[in-house]
Coordinates of C-alpha atoms in Angstrom, one line a residue:
Chain A
E121 CA -11.1 11.3 14.1
T122 CA -12.1 9.9 11.1
G123 CA -10.6 7.5 8.6
V124 CA -9.8 7.4 4.8
T125 CA -13.2 6.5 3.1
Q126 CA -13.4 5.9 -0.5
S127 CA -16.4 5.9 -3.1
P128 CA -17.6 4.1 -4.8
T129 CA -17.0 1.0 -3.1
H130 CA -17.5 -1.0 -6.7
L131 CA -18.2 0.3 -10.0
I132 CA -18.6 -1.8 -13.6
K133 CA -17.5 0.6 -16.6
T134 CA -17.1 -0.2 -20.6
R135 CA -13.9 -0.3 -22.1
G136 CA -13.0 3.3 -23.3
Q137 CA -15.5 4.8 -21.0
Q138 CA -14.0 7.6 -18.3
V139 CA -14.2 7.0 -14.7
T140 CA -13.9 9.3 -11.5
L141 CA -13.0 7.9 -8.0
R142 CA -13.4 9.7 -4.8
C143 CA -11.3 9.8 -1.4
S144 CA -11.5 11.8 1.8
S145 CA -8.4 12.0 3.7
Q146 CA -8.3 11.2 7.3
S147 CA -8.5 14.1 9.4
G148 CA -5.6 16.2 9.6
H149 CA -3.8 14.4 6.9
N150 CA -2.6 17.0 3.9
T151 CA -1.2 14.3 1.3
V152 CA -3.1 11.9 -0.7
S153 CA -1.5 9.2 -2.8
W154 CA -3.5 6.7 -4.8
Y155 CA -2.3 2.9 -5.8
Q156 CA -3.6 0.5 -8.0
Q157 CA -4.1 -3.2 -6.6
A158 CA -4.4 -6.1 -9.1
L159 CA -5.6 -9.3 -8.1
G160 CA -3.1 -11.3 -6.2
Q161 CA -0.4 -8.2 -6.5
G162 CA 0.8 -5.6 -4.2
P163 CA -0.5 -2.1 -4.5
Q164 CA 1.4 -0.3 -7.4
F165 CA 2.0 3.6 -6.6
I166 CA 0.0 5.8 -9.3
F167 CA 0.5 9.4 -7.8
Q168 CA 0.6 11.7 -5.2
Y169 CA -0.8 15.1 -4.1
Y170 CA 0.5 17.8 -1.5
R171 CA -1.5 20.5 -0.8
E172 CA -3.6 20.5 -4.2
E173 CA -0.3 19.7 -6.3
E174 CA 0.7 16.3 -7.7
N175 CA 4.4 15.9 -6.2
G176 CA 5.0 12.2 -7.7
R177 CA 4.0 10.0 -10.1
G178 CA 4.6 6.2 -10.5
N179 CA 5.0 4.5 -14.1
F180 CA 1.1 5.2 -15.1
P181 CA 0.1 6.6 -18.6
P182 CA -1.3 10.3 -18.5
R183 CA -5.0 9.1 -19.1
F184 CA -4.5 8.3 -15.2
S185 CA -5.3 12.1 -13.5
G186 CA -6.1 13.4 -10.4
L187 CA -7.0 16.4 -8.2
Q188 CA -6.7 17.3 -4.5
F189 CA -9.2 20.1 -3.5
P190 CA -8.5 22.4 -0.2
N191 CA -10.0 20.3 2.2
Y192 CA -7.5 17.6 1.1
S193 CA -10.0 15.2 -0.4
S194 CA -9.0 14.0 -4.0
E195 CA -10.4 12.3 -7.2
L196 CA -8.4 9.9 -9.5
N197 CA -9.7 10.0 -12.8
V198 CA -9.2 7.5 -15.6
N199 CA -9.9 7.8 -19.0
A200 CA -10.2 5.5 -22.3
L201 CA -10.5 2.6 -19.9
E202 CA -9.1 -0.6 -20.9
L203 CA -9.6 -4.1 -19.8
D204 CA -6.2 -4.3 -17.8
D205 CA -7.4 -1.2 -15.7
S206 CA -9.7 -3.6 -13.8
A207 CA -8.3 -3.5 -10.1
L208 CA -8.8 -2.4 -6.6
Y209 CA -8.2 1.2 -6.5
L210 CA -6.8 2.5 -3.1
C211 CA -6.6 5.9 -1.7
A212 CA -4.0 6.6 1.4
S213 CA -3.7 9.7 3.4
S214 CA -0.6 10.9 5.4
L215 CA 0.8 14.0 6.8
G216 CA 3.6 15.9 5.3
T217 CA 5.0 15.0 1.6
R218 CA 6.4 11.7 2.3
A219 CA 4.5 8.2 2.2
T220 CA 5.5 7.6 5.7
E221 CA 2.5 6.5 8.1
A222 CA 0.3 6.2 5.3
F223 CA -3.4 5.0 5.9
F224 CA -5.3 3.3 3.5
G225 CA -9.0 3.2 2.7
Q226 CA -11.2 0.4 1.7
G227 CA -10.7 0.8 -2.2
T228 CA -12.9 1.0 -4.9
R229 CA -13.3 -2.1 -6.8
L230 CA -13.4 -1.2 -10.6
T231 CA -14.3 -3.8 -13.4
V232 CA -13.8 -2.6 -16.8
V233 CA -16.0 -5.1 -19.6
Chain B
Q217 CA 11.8 -3.8 -12.3
Q218 CA 10.6 -5.0 -8.8
Q219 CA 12.3 -3.0 -6.2
V220 CA 11.2 -5.1 -3.3
K221 CA 11.0 -8.9 -3.3
Q222 CA 9.1 -10.8 -1.0
S223 CA 8.8 -14.3 0.2
P224 CA 7.2 -16.7 0.8
Q225 CA 4.2 -16.4 -1.6
S226 CA 2.1 -18.2 0.9
L227 CA 2.9 -19.5 4.4
I228 CA 0.7 -21.9 6.6
V229 CA 1.8 -21.9 10.4
Q230 CA 0.1 -23.4 13.4
K231 CA -1.7 -21.8 16.2
G232 CA 0.7 -20.6 18.6
G233 CA 3.9 -20.7 16.0
I234 CA 6.3 -18.1 14.8
S235 CA 5.2 -16.8 11.1
I236 CA 8.3 -15.4 9.6
I237 CA 8.1 -13.1 6.2
N238 CA 11.3 -11.9 4.2
C239 CA 11.9 -9.0 2.0
A240 CA 14.8 -8.1 0.3
Y241 CA 15.2 -4.6 -1.5
E242 CA 17.8 -3.1 -4.2
N243 CA 17.4 0.7 -3.9
T244 CA 19.7 1.9 -1.3
A245 CA 17.8 5.2 -0.9
F246 CA 14.9 3.5 0.7
D247 CA 14.8 4.7 4.2
Y248 CA 11.2 3.9 5.9
F249 CA 10.0 0.2 5.5
P250 CA 6.6 -0.6 6.7
W251 CA 4.4 -3.7 7.0
Y252 CA 0.9 -3.9 6.1
Q253 CA -2.1 -6.5 6.6
Q254 CA -4.9 -6.6 4.4
F255 CA -7.9 -8.6 4.7
P256 CA -10.3 -9.8 1.7
G257 CA -12.1 -6.9 0.7
K258 CA -10.4 -4.6 2.6
G259 CA -7.8 -1.9 2.3
P260 CA -4.1 -2.3 3.6
A261 CA -3.9 -1.5 7.1
L262 CA -0.6 -0.1 8.6
L263 CA 0.9 -2.7 11.3
I264 CA 4.3 -1.6 12.3
A265 CA 7.2 0.3 10.4
I266 CA 11.0 0.6 10.5
R267 CA 13.9 3.0 9.7
P268 CA 17.4 1.6 8.9
D269 CA 18.9 3.0 11.9
V270 CA 17.4 0.7 14.0
S271 CA 17.9 -3.4 13.4
E272 CA 15.0 -4.5 15.6
K273 CA 11.4 -2.7 16.5
K274 CA 8.9 -4.7 18.4
E275 CA 4.8 -3.8 18.9
G276 CA 3.4 -6.4 20.8
R277 CA 3.3 -10.1 18.9
F278 CA 5.0 -8.0 15.7
T279 CA 8.5 -8.1 15.2
I280 CA 10.7 -6.2 12.5
S281 CA 14.6 -7.3 11.9
F282 CA 16.4 -5.4 9.4
N283 CA 19.7 -5.5 8.2
K284 CA 21.0 -2.7 6.3
S285 CA 24.4 -4.3 5.0
A286 CA 22.3 -7.3 3.1
K287 CA 18.9 -4.8 2.1
Q288 CA 16.8 -7.5 4.1
F289 CA 14.1 -6.9 6.6
S290 CA 11.5 -9.5 7.8
L291 CA 8.3 -9.8 9.8
H292 CA 8.0 -12.0 12.7
I293 CA 4.4 -12.5 14.3
M294 CA 4.9 -14.4 17.6
D295 CA 2.3 -16.7 18.9
S296 CA 0.5 -16.7 15.9
Q297 CA -3.2 -16.7 15.7
P298 CA -6.1 -17.3 13.5
G299 CA -7.3 -13.9 13.3
D300 CA -3.5 -13.2 11.9
S301 CA -4.9 -15.0 8.6
A302 CA -4.4 -12.4 5.9
T303 CA -2.2 -11.0 3.2
Y304 CA 0.9 -9.4 4.4
F305 CA 3.0 -6.7 2.5
C306 CA 6.3 -5.4 3.1
A307 CA 7.2 -1.7 1.6
A308 CA 9.5 0.8 1.3
T309 CA 9.7 4.6 0.2
S310 CA 13.0 6.9 -0.1
G311 CA 13.5 10.2 1.6
G312 CA 13.5 11.9 -1.7
G313 CA 10.1 13.2 -1.3
A314 CA 6.9 12.0 -3.1
D315 CA 8.0 8.4 -4.5
G316 CA 5.1 6.7 -2.7
L317 CA 5.5 3.4 -1.5
T318 CA 7.1 0.4 -3.4
F319 CA 5.0 -2.8 -2.2
G320 CA 6.3 -6.3 -2.1
K321 CA 4.0 -8.9 -4.2
G322 CA 2.5 -9.9 -0.7
T323 CA 2.6 -13.2 1.2
H324 CA -0.8 -14.9 2.1
L325 CA -0.8 -16.3 5.5
I326 CA -3.1 -18.8 7.2
I327 CA -2.8 -19.9 10.6
Q328 CA -4.2 -23.5 11.2
P329 CA -6.3 -23.9 14.8

């Protein structure tokens, strides 16, 4: 059984650019959710994908979008990057439509300059 | 609006002592309450979780106490060890579906040898 893996681990982007982050879910898990964790804060829910469809979203603007693929891996896309988007982006996988028993990856540290 | 309030922000405990972290929630629809442990540079790791139909759950040195009427829950770490030094997050989610986890702001725990 493999855990949740994210790539890349670190990334530096310029304000206004676009970024794509990737996540492979834990074996057997069909739900992937994404979180943003600012320095010194708790993770904040961005959105969740279940069986390739977004089925829940937190308070994030539309420039945050995602995809889930048939193998349940996922991407987080952020357009028009802003300085405040600098954060640790975490992917979590779980089984079923809920966030129970959610297991997190190590995260992608995004720095926007 | 912060729906899960966590305290204290930081905590120093002597080795062998009991570490206690408290959380309070507002949303009465929450029905799953996990605790996560996070080390620097890593993603959160699920420690223990509880549902509101029980008042206490114990796993090894970790115990969750839950008070539904007060809308509070707490994590107790017995016989605290230096390896327990980390940031701890309480979280909650509701049965409504894909709401994701709502996290507290975290407690930075230091166990002094």
